[in-house]
PDB file of C-alpha atoms and ligand atoms in Angstrom:
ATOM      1  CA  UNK A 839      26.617  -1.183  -4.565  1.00 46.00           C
ATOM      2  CA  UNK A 840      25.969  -4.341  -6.168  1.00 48.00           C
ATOM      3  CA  UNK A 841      27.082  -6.304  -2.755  1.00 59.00           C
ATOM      4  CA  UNK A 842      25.000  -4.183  -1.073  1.00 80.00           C
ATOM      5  CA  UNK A 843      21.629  -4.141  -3.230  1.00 82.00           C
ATOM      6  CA  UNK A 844      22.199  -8.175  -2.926  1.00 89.00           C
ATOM      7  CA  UNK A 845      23.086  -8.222   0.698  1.00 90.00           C
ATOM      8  CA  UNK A 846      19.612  -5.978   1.371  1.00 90.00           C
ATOM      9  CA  UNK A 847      17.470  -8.616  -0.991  1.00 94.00           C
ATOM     10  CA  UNK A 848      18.679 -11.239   1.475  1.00 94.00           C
ATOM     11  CA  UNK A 849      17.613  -9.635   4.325  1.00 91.00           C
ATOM     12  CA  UNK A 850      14.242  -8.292   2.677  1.00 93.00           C
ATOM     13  CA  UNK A 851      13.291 -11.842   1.959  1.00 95.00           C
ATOM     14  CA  UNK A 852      14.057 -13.313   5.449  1.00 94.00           C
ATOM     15  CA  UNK A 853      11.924 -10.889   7.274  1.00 89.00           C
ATOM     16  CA  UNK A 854       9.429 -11.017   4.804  1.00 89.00           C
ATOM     17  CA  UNK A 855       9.308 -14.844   5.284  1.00 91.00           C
ATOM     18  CA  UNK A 856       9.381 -14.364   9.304  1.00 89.00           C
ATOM     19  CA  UNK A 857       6.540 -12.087   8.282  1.00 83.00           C
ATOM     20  CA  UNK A 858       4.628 -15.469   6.990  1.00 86.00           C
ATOM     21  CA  UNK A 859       4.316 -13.842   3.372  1.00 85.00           C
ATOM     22  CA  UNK A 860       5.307 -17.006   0.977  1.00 90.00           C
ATOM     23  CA  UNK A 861       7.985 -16.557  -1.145  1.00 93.00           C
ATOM     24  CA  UNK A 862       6.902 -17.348  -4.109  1.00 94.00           C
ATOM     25  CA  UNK A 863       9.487 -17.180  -7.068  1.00 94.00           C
ATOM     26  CA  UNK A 864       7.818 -14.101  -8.496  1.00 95.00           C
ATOM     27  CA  UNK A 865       8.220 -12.291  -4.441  1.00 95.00           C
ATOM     28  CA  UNK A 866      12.138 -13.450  -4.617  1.00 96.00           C
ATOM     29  CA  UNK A 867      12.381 -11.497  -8.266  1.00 97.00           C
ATOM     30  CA  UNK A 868      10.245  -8.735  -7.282  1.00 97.00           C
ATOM     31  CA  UNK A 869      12.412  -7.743  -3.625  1.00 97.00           C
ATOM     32  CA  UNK A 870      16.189  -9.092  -5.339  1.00 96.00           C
ATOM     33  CA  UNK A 871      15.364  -6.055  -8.207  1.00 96.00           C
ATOM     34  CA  UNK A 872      14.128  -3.706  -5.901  1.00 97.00           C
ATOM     35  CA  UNK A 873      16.494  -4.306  -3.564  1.00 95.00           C
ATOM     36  CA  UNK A 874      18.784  -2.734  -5.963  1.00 94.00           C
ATOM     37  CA  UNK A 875      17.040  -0.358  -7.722  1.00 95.00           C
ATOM     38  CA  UNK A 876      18.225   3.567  -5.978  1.00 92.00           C
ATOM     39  CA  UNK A 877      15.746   5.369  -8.478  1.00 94.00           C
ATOM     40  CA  UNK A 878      12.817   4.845  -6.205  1.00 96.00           C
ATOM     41  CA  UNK A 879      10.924   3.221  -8.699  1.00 96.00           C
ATOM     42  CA  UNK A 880       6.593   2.883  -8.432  1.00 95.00           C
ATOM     43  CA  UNK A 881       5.362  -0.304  -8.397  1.00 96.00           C
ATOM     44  CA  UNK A 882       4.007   0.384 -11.967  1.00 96.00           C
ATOM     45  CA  UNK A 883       7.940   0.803 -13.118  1.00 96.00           C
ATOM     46  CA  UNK A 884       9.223  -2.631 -11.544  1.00 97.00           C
ATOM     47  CA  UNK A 885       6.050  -4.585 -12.781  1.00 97.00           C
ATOM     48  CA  UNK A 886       6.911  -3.160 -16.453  1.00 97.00           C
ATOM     49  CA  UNK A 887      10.029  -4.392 -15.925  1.00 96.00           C
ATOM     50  CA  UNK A 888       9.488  -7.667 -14.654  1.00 97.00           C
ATOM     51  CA  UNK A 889       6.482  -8.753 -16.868  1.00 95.00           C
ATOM     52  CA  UNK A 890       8.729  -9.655 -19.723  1.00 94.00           C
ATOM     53  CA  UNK A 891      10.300 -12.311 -17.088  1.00 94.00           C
ATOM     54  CA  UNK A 892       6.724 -13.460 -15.637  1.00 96.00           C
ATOM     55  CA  UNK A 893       4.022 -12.748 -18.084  1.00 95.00           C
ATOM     56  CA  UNK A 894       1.041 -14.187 -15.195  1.00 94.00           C
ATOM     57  CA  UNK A 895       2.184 -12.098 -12.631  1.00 95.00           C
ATOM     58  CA  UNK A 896       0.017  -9.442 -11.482  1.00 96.00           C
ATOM     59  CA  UNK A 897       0.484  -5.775 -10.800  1.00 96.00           C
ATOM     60  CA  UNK A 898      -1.358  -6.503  -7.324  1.00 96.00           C
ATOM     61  CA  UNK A 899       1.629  -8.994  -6.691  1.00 95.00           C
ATOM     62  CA  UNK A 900       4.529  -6.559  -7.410  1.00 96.00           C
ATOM     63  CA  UNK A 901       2.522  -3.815  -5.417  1.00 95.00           C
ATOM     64  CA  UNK A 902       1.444  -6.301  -2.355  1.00 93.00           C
ATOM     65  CA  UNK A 903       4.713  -7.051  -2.112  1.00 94.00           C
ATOM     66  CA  UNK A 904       5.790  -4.146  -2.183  1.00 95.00           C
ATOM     67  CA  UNK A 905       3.448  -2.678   0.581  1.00 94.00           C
ATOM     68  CA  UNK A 906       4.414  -5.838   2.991  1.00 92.00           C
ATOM     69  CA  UNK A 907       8.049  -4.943   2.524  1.00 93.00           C
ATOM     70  CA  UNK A 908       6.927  -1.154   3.724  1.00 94.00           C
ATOM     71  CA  UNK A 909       4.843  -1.847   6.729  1.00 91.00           C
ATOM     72  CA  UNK A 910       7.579  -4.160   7.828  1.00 88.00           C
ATOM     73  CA  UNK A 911       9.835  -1.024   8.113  1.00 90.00           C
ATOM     74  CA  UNK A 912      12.127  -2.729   4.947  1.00 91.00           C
ATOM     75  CA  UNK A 913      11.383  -0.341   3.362  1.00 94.00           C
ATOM     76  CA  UNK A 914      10.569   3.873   2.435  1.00 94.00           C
ATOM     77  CA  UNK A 915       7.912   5.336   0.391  1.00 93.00           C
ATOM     78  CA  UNK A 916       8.274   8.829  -0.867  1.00 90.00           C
ATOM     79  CA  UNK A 917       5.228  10.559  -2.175  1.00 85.00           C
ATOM     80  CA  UNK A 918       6.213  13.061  -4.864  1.00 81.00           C
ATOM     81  CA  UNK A 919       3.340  13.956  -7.464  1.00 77.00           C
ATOM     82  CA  UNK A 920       0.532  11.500  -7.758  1.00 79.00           C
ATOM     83  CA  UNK A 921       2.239   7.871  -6.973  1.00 82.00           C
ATOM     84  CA  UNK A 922       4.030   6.378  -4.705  1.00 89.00           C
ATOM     85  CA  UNK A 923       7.598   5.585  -4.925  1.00 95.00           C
ATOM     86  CA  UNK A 924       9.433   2.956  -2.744  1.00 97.00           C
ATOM     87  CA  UNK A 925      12.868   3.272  -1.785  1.00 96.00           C
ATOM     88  CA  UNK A 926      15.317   0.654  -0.750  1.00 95.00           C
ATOM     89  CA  UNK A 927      17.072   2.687   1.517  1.00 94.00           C
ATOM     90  CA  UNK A 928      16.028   2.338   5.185  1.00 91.00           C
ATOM     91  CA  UNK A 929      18.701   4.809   5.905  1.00 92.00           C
ATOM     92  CA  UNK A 930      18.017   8.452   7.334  1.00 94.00           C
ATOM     93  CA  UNK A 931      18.127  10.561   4.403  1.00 96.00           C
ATOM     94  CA  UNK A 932      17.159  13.379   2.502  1.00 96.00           C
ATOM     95  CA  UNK A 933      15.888  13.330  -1.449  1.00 95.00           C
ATOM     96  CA  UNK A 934      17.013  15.487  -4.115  1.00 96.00           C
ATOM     97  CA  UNK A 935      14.171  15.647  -7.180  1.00 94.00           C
ATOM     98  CA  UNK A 936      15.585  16.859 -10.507  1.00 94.00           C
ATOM     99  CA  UNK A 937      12.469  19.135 -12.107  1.00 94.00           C
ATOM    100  CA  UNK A 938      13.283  17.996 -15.578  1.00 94.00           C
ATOM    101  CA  UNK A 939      13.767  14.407 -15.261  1.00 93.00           C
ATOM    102  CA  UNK A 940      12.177  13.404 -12.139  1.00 90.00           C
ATOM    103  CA  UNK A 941      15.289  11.794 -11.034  1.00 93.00           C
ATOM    104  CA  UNK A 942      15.211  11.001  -7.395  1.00 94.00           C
ATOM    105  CA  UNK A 943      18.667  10.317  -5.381  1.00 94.00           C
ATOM    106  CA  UNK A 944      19.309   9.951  -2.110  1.00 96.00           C
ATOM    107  CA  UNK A 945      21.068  12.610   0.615  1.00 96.00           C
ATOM    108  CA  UNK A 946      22.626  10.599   3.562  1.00 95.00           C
ATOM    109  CA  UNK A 947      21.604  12.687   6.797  1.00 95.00           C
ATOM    110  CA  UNK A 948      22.795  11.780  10.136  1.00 92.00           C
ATOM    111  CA  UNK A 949      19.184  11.944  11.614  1.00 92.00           C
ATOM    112  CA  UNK A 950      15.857  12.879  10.477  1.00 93.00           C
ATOM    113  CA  UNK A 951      15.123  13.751  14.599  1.00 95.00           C
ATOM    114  CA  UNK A 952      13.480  17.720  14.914  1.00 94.00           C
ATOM    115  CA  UNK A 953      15.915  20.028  16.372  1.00 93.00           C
ATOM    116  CA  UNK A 954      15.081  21.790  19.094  1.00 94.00           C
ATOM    117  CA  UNK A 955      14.732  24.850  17.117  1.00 94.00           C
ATOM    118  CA  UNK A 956      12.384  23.033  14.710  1.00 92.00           C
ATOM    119  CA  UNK A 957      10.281  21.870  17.599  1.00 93.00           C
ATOM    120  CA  UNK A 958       9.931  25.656  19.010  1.00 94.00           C
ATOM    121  CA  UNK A 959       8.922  26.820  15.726  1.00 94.00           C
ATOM    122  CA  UNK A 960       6.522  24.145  15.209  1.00 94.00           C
ATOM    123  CA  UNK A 961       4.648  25.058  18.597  1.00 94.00           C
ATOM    124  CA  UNK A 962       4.468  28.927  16.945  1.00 95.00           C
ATOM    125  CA  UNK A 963       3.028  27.804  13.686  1.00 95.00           C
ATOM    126  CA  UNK A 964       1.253  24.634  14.270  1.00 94.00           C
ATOM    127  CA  UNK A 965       0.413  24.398  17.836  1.00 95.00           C
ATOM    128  CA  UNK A 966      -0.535  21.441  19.379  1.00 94.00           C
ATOM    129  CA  UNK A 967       1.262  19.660  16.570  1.00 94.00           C
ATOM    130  CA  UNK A 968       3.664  16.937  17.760  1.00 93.00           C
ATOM    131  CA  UNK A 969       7.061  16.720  14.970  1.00 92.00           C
ATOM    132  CA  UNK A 970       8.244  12.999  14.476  1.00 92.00           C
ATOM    133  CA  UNK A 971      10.975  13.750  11.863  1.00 92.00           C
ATOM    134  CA  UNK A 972      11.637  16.076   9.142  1.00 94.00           C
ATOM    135  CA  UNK A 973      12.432  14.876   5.519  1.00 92.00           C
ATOM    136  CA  UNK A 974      13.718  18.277   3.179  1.00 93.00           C
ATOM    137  CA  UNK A 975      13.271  18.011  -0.463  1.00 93.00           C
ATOM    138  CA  UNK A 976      16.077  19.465  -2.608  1.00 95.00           C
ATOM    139  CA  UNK A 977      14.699  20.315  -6.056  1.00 95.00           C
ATOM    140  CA  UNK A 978      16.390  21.332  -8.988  1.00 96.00           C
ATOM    141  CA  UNK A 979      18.687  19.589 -11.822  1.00 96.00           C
ATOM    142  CA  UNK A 980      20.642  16.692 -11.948  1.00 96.00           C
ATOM    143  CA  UNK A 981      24.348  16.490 -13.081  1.00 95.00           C
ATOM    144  CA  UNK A 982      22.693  14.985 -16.577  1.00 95.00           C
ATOM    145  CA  UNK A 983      20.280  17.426 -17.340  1.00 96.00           C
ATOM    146  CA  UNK A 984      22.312  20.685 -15.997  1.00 94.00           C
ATOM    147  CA  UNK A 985      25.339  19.198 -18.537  1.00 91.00           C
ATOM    148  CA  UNK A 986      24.501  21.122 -21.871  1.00 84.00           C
ATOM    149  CA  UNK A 987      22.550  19.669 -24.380  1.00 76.00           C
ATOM    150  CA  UNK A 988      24.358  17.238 -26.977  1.00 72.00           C
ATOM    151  CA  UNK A 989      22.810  18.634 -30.901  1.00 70.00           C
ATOM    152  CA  UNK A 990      20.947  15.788 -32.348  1.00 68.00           C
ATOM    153  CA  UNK A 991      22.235  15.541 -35.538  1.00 63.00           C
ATOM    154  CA  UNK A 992      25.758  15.300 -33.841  1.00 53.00           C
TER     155      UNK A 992
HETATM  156 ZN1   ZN B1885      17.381  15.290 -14.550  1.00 66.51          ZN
HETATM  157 ZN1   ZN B1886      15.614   7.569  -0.880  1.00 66.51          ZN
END
């Protein structure tokens, strides 16, 4: 995972150059964290978490960035409650959201294309409407909070 996350942060950073963004030393911190980070963090969560490194950096920076790396296709946003979360993964797949936790992970799908049932239905309830993909949200609990609770005092 590690490889991966560092392999992706290369990548990131080359297209975002080609994109004529200058990589400034706080960009290259900002994309090699998130380029690891699978918790689909806000922009809020990795500016917290790099201010300690770069106290003049702005949240516009970290969220700029961010948004570049987006519209480039580099990477996902998932909207779940009020902010936006971005996501590494450029794969197709699916998201399950625990309820308690908010703990989002990742389910690989093969395709995120409509069937062709999908598309019938759609032209029954929504007519007129044309279906580019179709992202399902599993929600429940995660392995962490389903496990039963420790007792504080133990
Ligand atoms: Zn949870
Ligand atoms: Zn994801």
């Amino acid at each position: 995972m590690q490889t991966d996350g560092a392999a992706r942060a290369e990548t990131m950073l080359r297209d975002l150059k080609e994109a004529g963004l200058k990589l400034t030393p706080q960009r290259i911190a900002i994309v090699r964290l998130f380029a690891q980070d699978r918790s689909h963090p806000t922009a809020q969560d990795l500016f917290e978490r790099l201010r300690h490194d770069f106290p003049s950096m702005s949240f516009a920076t970290v969220y700029n960035t961010l948004d570049t790396l987006a519209a480039a296709g580099l990477a996902g946003t998932v909207r779940l409650g009020n902010a936006a979360r971005f996501d590494p993964n450029t794969d197709a797949h699916h998201h399950a959201v625990c309820e308690e936790c908010g703990a989002v992970s990742d389910i690989a799908a093969s395709s995120l294309a409509p069937s062709p049932g999908t598309v019938r239905t759609l032209e029954k309830v929504a007519p007129g409407f044309a279906v580019k993909s179709v992202e399902r949200i599993y929600r429940g609990r995660c392995a962490d909070c389903a496990a039963p609770k420790k007792h504080p005092s133990a």
